Coordinates of C-alpha atoms in Angstrom, one line a residue:
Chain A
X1 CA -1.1 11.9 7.7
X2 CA -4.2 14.1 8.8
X3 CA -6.5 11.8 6.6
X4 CA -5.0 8.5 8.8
X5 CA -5.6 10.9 12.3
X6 CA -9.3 10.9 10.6
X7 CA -9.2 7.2 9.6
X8 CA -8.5 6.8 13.4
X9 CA -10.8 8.8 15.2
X10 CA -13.5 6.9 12.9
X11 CA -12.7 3.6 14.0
X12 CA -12.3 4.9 17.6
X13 CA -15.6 6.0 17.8
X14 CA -16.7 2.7 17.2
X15 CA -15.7 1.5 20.4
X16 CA -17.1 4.8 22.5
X17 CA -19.3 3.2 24.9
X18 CA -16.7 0.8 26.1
X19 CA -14.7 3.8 26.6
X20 CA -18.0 5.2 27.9
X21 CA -18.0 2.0 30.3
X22 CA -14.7 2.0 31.1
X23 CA -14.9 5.5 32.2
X24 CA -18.1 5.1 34.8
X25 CA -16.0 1.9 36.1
X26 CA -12.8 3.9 36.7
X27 CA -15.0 6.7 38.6
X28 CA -17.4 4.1 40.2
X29 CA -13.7 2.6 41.4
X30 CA -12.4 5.8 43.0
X31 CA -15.9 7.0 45.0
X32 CA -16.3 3.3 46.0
X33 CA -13.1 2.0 46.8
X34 CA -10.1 3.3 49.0
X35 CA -7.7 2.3 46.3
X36 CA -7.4 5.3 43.5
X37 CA -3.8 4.1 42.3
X38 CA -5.3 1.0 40.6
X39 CA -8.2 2.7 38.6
X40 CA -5.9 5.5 38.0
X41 CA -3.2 3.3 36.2
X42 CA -6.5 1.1 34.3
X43 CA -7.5 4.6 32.5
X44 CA -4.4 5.6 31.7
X45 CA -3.4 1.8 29.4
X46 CA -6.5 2.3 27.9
X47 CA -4.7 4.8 25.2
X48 CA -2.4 2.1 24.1
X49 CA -5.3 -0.2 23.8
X50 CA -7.0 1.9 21.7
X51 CA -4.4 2.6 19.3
X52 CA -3.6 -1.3 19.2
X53 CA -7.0 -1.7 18.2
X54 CA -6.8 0.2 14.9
X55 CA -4.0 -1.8 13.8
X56 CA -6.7 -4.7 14.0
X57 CA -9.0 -2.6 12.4
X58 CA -7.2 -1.7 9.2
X59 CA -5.7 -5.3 9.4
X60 CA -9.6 -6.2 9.0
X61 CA -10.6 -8.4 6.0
X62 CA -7.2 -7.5 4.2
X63 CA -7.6 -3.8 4.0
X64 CA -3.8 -2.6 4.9
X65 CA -3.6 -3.9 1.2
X66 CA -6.0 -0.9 -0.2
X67 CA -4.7 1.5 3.0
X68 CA -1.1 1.8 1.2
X69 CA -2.4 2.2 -2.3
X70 CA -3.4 5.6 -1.1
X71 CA -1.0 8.7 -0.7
X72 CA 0.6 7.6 2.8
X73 CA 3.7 5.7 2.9
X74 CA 4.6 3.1 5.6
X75 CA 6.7 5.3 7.3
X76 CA 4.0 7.6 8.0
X77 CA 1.6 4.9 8.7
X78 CA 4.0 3.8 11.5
X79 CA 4.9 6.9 12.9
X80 CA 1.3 8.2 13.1
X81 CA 0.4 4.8 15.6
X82 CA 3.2 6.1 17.2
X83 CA 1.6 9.6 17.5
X84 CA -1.7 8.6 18.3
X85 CA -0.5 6.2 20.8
X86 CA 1.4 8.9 22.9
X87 CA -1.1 11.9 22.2
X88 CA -4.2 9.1 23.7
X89 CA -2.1 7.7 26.7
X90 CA -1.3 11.1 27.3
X91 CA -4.8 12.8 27.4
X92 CA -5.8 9.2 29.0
X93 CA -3.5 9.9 32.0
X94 CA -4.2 13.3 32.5
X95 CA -8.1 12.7 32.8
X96 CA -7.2 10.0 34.8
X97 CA -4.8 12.0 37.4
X98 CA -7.2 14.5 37.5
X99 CA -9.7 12.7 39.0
X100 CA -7.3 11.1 41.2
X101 CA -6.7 14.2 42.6
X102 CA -10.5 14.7 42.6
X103 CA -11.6 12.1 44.8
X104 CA -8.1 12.0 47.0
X105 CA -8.9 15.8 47.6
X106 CA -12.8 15.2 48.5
X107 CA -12.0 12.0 50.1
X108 CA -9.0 12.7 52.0
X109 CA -7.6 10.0 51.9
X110 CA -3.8 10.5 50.4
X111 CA -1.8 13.3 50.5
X112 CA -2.2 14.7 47.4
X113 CA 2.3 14.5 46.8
X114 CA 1.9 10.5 47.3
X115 CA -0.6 10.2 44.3
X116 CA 1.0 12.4 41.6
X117 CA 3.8 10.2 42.4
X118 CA 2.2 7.0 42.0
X119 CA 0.8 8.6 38.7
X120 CA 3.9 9.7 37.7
X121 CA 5.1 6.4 37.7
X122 CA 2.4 5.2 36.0
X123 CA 3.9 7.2 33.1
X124 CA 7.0 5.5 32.2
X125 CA 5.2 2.2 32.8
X126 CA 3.0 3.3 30.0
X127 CA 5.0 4.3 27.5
X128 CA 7.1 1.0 28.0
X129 CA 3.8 -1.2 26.9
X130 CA 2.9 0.7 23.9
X131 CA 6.8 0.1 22.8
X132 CA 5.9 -3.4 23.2
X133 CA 2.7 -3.7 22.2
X134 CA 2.7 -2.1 18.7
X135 CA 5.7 -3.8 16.9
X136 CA 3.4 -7.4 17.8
X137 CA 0.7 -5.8 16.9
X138 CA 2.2 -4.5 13.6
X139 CA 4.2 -8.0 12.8
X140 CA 1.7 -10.3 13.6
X141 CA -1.3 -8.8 13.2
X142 CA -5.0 -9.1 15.7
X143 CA -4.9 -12.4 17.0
X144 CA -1.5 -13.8 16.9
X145 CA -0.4 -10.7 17.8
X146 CA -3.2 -10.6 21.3
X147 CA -1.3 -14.3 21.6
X148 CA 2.3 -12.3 21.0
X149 CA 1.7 -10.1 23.2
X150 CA 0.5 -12.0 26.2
X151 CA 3.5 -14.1 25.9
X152 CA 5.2 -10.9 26.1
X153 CA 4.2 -9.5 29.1
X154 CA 4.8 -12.9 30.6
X155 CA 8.4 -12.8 29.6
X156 CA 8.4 -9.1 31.1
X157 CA 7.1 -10.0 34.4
X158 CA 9.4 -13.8 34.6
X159 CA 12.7 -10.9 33.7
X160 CA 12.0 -8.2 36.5
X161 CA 11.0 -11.4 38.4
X162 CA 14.2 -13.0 38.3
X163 CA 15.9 -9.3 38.5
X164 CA 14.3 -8.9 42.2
X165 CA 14.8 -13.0 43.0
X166 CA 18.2 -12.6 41.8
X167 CA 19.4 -9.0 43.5
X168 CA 18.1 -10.6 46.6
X169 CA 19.5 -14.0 46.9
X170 CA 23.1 -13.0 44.8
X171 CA 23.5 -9.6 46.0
X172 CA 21.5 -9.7 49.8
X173 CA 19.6 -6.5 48.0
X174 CA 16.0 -6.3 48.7
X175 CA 15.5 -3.8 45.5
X176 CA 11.1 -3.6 46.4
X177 CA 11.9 -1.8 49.9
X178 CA 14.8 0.1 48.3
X179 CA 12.1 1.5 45.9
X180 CA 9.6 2.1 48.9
X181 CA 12.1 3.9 51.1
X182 CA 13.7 6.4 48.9
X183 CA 13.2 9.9 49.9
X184 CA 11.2 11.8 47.7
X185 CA 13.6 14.4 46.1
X186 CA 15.6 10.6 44.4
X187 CA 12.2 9.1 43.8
X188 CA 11.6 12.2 41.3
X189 CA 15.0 11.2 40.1
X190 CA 14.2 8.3 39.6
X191 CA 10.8 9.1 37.8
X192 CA 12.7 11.2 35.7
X193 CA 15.2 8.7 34.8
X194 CA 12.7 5.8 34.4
X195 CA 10.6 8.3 31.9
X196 CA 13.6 8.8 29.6
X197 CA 14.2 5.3 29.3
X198 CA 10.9 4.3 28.3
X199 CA 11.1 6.9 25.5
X200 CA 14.0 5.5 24.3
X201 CA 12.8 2.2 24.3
X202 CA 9.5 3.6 22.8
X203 CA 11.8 5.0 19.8
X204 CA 14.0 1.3 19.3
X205 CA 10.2 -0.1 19.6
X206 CA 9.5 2.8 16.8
X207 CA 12.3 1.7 14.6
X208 CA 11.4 -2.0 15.1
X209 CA 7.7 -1.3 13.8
X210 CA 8.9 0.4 11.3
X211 CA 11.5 -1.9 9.8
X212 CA 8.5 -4.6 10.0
X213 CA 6.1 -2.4 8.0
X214 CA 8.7 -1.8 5.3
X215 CA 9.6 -5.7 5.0
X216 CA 5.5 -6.5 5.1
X217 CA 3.9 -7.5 1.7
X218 CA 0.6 -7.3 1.1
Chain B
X1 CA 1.9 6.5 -18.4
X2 CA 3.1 2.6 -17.0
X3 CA 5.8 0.8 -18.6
X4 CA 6.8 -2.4 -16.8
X5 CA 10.1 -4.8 -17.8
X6 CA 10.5 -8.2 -16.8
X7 CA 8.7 -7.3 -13.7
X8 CA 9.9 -10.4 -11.7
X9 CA 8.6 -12.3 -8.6
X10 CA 9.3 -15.5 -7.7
X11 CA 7.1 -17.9 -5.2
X12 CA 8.0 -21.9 -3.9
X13 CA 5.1 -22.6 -6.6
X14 CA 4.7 -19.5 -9.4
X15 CA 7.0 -17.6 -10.8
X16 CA 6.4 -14.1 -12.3
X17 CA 8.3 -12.5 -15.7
X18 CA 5.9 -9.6 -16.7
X19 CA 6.5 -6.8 -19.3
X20 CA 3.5 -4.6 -20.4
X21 CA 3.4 -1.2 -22.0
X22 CA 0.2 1.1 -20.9
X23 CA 0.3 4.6 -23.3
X24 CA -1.5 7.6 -21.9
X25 CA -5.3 8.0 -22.6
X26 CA -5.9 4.3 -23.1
X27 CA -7.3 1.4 -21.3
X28 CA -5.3 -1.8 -21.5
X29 CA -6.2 -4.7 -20.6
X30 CA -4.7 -7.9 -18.3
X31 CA -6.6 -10.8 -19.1
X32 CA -5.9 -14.4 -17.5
X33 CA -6.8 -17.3 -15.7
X34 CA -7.4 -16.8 -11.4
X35 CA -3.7 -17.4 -10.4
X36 CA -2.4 -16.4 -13.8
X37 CA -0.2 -13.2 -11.7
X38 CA -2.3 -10.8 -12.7
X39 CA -3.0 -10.0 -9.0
X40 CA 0.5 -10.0 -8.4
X41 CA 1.8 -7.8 -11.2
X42 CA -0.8 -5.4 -9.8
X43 CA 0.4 -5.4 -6.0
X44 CA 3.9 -5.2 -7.8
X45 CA 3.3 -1.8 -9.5
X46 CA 1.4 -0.8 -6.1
X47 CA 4.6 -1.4 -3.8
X48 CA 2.6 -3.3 -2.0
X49 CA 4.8 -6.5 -2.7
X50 CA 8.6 -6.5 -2.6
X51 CA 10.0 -7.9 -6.4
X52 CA 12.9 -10.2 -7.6
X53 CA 13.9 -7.7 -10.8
X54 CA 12.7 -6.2 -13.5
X55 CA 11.9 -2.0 -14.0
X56 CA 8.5 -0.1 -13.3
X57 CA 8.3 2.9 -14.7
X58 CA 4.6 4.6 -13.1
X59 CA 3.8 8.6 -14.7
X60 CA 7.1 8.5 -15.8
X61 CA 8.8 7.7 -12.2
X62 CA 10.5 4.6 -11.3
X63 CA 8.9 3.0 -9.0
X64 CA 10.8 3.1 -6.0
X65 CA 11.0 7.0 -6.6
X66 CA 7.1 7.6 -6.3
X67 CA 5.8 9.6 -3.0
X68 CA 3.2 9.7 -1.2
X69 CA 2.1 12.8 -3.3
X70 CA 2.5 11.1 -6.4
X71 CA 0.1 8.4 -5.9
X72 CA -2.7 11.3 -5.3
X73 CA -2.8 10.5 -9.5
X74 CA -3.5 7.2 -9.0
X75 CA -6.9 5.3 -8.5
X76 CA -7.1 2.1 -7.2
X77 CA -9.3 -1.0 -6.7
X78 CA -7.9 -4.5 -5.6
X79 CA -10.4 -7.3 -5.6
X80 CA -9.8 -8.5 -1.9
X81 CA -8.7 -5.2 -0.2
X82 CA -11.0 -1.8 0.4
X83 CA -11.7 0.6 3.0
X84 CA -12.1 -0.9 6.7
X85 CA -15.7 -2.8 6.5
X86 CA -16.8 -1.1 10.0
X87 CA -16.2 2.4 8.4
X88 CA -19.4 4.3 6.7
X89 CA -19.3 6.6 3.4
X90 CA -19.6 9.4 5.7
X91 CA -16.3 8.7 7.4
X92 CA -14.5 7.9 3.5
X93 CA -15.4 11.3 2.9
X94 CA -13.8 12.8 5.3
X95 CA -11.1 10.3 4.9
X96 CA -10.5 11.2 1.1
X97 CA -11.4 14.8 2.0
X98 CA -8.3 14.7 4.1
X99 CA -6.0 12.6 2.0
X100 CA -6.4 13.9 -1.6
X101 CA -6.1 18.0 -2.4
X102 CA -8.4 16.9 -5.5
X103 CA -11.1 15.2 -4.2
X104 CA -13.9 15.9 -5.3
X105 CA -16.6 15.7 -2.9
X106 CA -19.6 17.0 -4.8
X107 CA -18.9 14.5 -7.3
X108 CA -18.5 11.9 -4.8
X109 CA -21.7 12.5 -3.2
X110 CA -23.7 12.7 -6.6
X111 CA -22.7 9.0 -7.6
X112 CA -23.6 7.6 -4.1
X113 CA -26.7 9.4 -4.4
X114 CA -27.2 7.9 -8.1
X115 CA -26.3 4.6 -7.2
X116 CA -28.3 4.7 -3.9
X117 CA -25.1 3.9 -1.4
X118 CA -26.7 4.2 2.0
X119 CA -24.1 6.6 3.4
X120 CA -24.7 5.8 7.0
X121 CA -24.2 1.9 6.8
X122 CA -21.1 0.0 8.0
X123 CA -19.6 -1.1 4.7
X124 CA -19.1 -4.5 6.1
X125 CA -23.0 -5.0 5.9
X126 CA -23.2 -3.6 2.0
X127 CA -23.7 -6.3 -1.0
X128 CA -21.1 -7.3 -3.4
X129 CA -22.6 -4.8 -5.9
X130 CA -22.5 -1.9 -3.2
X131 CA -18.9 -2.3 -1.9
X132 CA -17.8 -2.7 -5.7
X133 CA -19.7 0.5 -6.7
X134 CA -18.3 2.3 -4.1
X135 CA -14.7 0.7 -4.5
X136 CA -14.2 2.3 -8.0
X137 CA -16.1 5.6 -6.7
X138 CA -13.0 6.3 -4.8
X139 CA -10.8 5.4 -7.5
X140 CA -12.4 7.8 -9.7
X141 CA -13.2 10.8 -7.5
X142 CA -10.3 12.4 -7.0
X143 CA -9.4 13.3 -10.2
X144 CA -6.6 10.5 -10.5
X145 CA -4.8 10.2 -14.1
X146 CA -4.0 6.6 -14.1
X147 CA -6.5 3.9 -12.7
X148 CA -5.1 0.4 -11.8
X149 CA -8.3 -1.7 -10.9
X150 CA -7.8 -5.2 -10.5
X151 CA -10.7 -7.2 -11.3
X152 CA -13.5 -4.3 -10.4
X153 CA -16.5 -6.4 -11.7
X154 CA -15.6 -9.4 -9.6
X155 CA -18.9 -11.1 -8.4
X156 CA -21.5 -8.5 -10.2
X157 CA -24.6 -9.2 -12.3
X158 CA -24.7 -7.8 -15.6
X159 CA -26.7 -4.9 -14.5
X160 CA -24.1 -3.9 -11.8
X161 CA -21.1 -4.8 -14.3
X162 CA -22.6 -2.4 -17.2
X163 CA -23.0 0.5 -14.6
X164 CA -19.7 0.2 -13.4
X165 CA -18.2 0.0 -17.0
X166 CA -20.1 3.4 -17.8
X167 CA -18.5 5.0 -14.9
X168 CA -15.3 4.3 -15.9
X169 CA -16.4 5.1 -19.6
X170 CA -17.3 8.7 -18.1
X171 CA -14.5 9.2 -15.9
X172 CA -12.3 8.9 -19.3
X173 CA -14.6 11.2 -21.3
X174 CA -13.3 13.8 -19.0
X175 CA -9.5 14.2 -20.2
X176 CA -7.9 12.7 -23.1
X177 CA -5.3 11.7 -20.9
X178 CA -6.6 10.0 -18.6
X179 CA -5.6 5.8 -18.9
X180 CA -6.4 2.6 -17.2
X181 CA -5.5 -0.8 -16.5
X182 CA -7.7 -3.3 -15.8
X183 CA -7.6 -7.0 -15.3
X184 CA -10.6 -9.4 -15.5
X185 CA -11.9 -12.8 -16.3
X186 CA -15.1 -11.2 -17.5
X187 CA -13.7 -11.3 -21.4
X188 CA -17.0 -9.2 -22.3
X189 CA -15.9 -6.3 -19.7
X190 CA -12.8 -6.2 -21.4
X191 CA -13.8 -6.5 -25.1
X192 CA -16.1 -3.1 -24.7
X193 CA -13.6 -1.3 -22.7
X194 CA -10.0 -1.9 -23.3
X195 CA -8.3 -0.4 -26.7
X196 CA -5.5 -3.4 -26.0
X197 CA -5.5 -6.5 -24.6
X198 CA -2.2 -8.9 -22.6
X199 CA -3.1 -12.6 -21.8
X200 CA -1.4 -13.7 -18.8
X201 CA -0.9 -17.6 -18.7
X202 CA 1.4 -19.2 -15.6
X203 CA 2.8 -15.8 -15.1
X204 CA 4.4 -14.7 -18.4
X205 CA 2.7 -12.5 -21.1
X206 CA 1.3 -15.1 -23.7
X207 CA -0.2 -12.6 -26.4
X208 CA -0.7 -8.7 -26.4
X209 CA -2.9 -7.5 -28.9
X210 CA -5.3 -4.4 -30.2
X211 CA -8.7 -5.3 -29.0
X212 CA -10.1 -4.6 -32.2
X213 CA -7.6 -6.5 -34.5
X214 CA -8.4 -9.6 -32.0
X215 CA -12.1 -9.2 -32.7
X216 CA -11.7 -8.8 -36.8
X217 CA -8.6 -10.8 -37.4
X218 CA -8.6 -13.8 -35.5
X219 CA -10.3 -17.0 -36.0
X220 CA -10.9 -19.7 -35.4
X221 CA -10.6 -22.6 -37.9
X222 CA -12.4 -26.0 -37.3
X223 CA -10.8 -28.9 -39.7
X224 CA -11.2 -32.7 -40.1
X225 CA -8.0 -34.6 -40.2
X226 CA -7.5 -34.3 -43.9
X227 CA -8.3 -30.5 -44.6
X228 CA -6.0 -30.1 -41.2
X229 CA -3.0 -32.5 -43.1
X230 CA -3.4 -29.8 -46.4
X231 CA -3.5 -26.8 -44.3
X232 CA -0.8 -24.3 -44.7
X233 CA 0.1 -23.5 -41.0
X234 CA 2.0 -20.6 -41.5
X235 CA -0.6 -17.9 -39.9
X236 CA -2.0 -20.7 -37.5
X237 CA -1.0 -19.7 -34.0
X238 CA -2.0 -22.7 -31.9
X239 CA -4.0 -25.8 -32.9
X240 CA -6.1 -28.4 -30.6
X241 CA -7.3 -32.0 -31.2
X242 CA -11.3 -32.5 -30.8
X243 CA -13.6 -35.0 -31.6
X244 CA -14.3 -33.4 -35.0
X245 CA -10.9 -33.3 -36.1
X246 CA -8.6 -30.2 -35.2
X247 CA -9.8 -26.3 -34.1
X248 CA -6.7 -24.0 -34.8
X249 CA -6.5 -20.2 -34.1
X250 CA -4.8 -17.6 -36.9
X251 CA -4.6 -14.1 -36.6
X252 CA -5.0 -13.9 -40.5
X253 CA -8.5 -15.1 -41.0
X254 CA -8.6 -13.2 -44.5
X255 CA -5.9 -15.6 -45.5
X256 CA -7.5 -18.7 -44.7
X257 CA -11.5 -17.5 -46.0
X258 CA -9.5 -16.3 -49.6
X259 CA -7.6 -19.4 -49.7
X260 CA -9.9 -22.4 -47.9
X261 CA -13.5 -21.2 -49.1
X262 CA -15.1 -24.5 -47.8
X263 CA -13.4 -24.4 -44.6
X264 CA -15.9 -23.5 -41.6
X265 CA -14.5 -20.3 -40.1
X266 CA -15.1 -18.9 -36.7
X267 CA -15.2 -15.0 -35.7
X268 CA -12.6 -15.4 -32.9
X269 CA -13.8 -13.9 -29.6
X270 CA -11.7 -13.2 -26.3
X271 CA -12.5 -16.2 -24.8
X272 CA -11.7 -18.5 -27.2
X273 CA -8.6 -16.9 -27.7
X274 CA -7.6 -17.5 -24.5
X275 CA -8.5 -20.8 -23.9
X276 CA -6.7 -22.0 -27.7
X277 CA -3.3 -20.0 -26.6
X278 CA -3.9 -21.8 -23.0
X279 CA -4.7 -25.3 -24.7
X280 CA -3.6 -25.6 -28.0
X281 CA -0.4 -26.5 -29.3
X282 CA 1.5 -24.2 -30.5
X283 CA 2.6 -24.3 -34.0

């Protein structure tokens, strides 16, 4: 497993100017603009996009062929993606909250309760598109799966979509303002809950990967 | 060391019934045409493939019972998989350093230093003969006791394809025990290397043979009509119509030079071999 963290890191560093870029955008974002939600929640996807990106590069010219002839099994491979993905987005939203907090404290601009909420719920959000975005990755590979995935996300948005539409027009429930007007003490609640779902979707998503790997021939 | 029985695999348009025997501290060989299944048979033993039937026995462990850990004793090289091209050497040292307890890293470092590996370069931009060198490098650096390298001298000059073979010649100097499998089309790879030989034809074993009784006892016999119609066929394996008359292949060609003195008798080689057991008729 520790020579796959390695393998990793390797291929990440590959790509450490965009993350170099992506960086001096986020900040350039936050000092420029009044809006530090948006470059906050950028940063913090690009840990999923990372990890997603290995699975392209050991897909590369064949090589997940040679990658299980050595001692790893697929089971590990999978669960290490997993690993990595969390342990990235994690450090990813950390760095990003932090200088959230930065600018909103130099800035004055939110109070600082508002934006570790907005960045809380960030979280869950996060951990949701890593559970969907590795099994495509994983089953269909780097460019079917960048396809895959789009569609995904499409479907994602069409269902909460039609969720809203449909709590509105069925159910006279306006379920946006509901969300905007909760006190805080059920908004942490609510955080709370939406976090634990996301982790168990992120372990179906887990056990979906991981079923694919085991079925994959090389 | 590998034993495999009626290793089967079945495809809309090939299908695969292999059985080979590999004894510790030799090198067998798997010789066949491209698309004979001997890529296939490989990625079988490897897990890398799911099969229809059939038993693989690897160091003594069925397949399906051998860990992570237990591939640390195998090598491997597969002719269209390797490390991620936009890795360096620098990285697959650390990599190996961190995925085998017996690496060996100052032997590692040696032969990419002997065979002037740049060890900063993205192997995506290294020749053929650079990515192959350094393919069966890894195989053989971490003290592995059965190599499975499937077609190593793929797309190599002869210089390349000699150095290679005397790095696998040296890796089984080492320990008596070590063994290897290796497939090629190369028949002249094979010939120098391999103490046995199995021709794979349309994915069934079509001969297995001792490398050096193939090379001293089997011939090739070439016969007009009429010495062909007197010919006792008994020892002939497989015989094929040409312009001259018939060219058949024995395995007993003291036989036929004690009993046919005028007949023209050819030393058999590998690849004539193959191509009368692929061609010929059989008997």
């Amino acid at each position: 497993m520790k020579g796959l963290f390695v393998k990793d890191l390797k291929l990440m560093m590959l790509q450490k100017n965009f993350l170099l870029l992506i960086l001096a955008i986020v900040i350039g974002m936050m000092i420029f603009t009044d809006d530090v939600i948006f470059p906050l929640g950028f940063l913090s996807f690009i840990g999923s996009l990372f990890t997603v990106s290995t699975v392209s590069y050991d897909d590369f010219d064949n090589g997940n062929a040679f990658l299980f002839t050595l001692p790893i099994t697929r089971n590990q491979y999978v669960s290490e993606k997993y690993f990595l993905g969390l342990l990235l987005e994690c450090m990813a939203w950390v760095l990003a909250t932090v200088l959230g907090i930065i600018t909103t404290v130099l800035k004055d601009t939110l109070p600082i309760t508002d934006l570790v909420q907005s960045s809380l719920m960030i979280l869950p959000i996060m951990i949701v598109v890593q559970a969907i975005m590795l099994p495509f990755q994983l089953k269909f590979g780097g460019d079917k799966g960048r396809i895959a995935m789009i569609g995904a996300f499409g479907g994602l948005a069409v269902i909460t979509l039609v969720i809203v539409k449909g709590a509105e027009a069925i159910f006279n429930i306006d379920l946006v303002s509901l969300l905007d007007n909760l006190p805080t003490v059920s908004m942490g609640v609510l955080i709370a809950i939406a976090i634990i779902i996301a982790l168990l979707m992120l372990l179906v998503s887990m056990k979906i990967s991981l079923s694919i790997m085991n079925k994959k021939e090389f | 060391m590998l034993k495999i029985e009626h290793l089967k695999k079945h495809y809309d348009n090939f299908s695969l019934d292999c059985s080979l025997e590999l004894m510790s501290g030799c090198v067998t060989g798997l010789i066949g045409q491209n698309g004979a299944g001997k890529s296939t048979t490989f990625k079988a033993i490897l897990g890398l493939i799911s099969t229809d039937g059939g038993n693989i026995t690897i160091l003594g462990k069925d397949r399906k019972d051998f860990t992570a850990k237990d591939k640390e004793e195998l090598g491997v090289v597969l002719s269209d998989s390797g490390f991620s091209g936009y890795l360096k050497i620098k990285d697959i040292i650390l990599i190996l350093q961190n995925m085998y307890s017996k690496f060996d890293k100052s032997l590692f470092i040696e032969q990419v230093q002997k065979f002037q590996l740049p060890m900063n370069k993205q192997i995506k931009e290294f020749s053929t003969g650079m990515k192959a060198k350094l393919k069966v490098l890894v195989a053989i650096s971490h003290n592995a006791k059965l190599l499975i390298l499937d077609e190593p001298t793929a797309g190599l000059d002869v210089i390349a394809r000699d150095e290679l073979l005397e790095m696998l010649r040296e890796f089984l100097e080492k320990d008596e025990e070590r063994s290897i499998l290796i497939s090629s089309h190369i028949s002249s790879d094979l010939e120098s290397l391999c103490d046995d030989l199995y021709m794979i034809h349309d994915g069934k074993i079509i001969l297995h043979e001792d490398t050096d009784v193939l090379l001293s006892d089997y011939a090739l016999l070439k016969v007009d009509a009429e010495q062909y119609s007197k010919l006792d066929k008994q020892f002939i394996l497989r015989s094929k119509k040409e312009t001259y008359g018939y060219s058949c292949l024995t395995n007993q060609k003291q036989y036929y030079m004690e009993n046919y003195p005028k007949i023209a008798i050819e030393k058999g080689t590998i690849d004539e071999v193959i191509t009368m057991m692929i061609r010929g008729t059989e008997q």
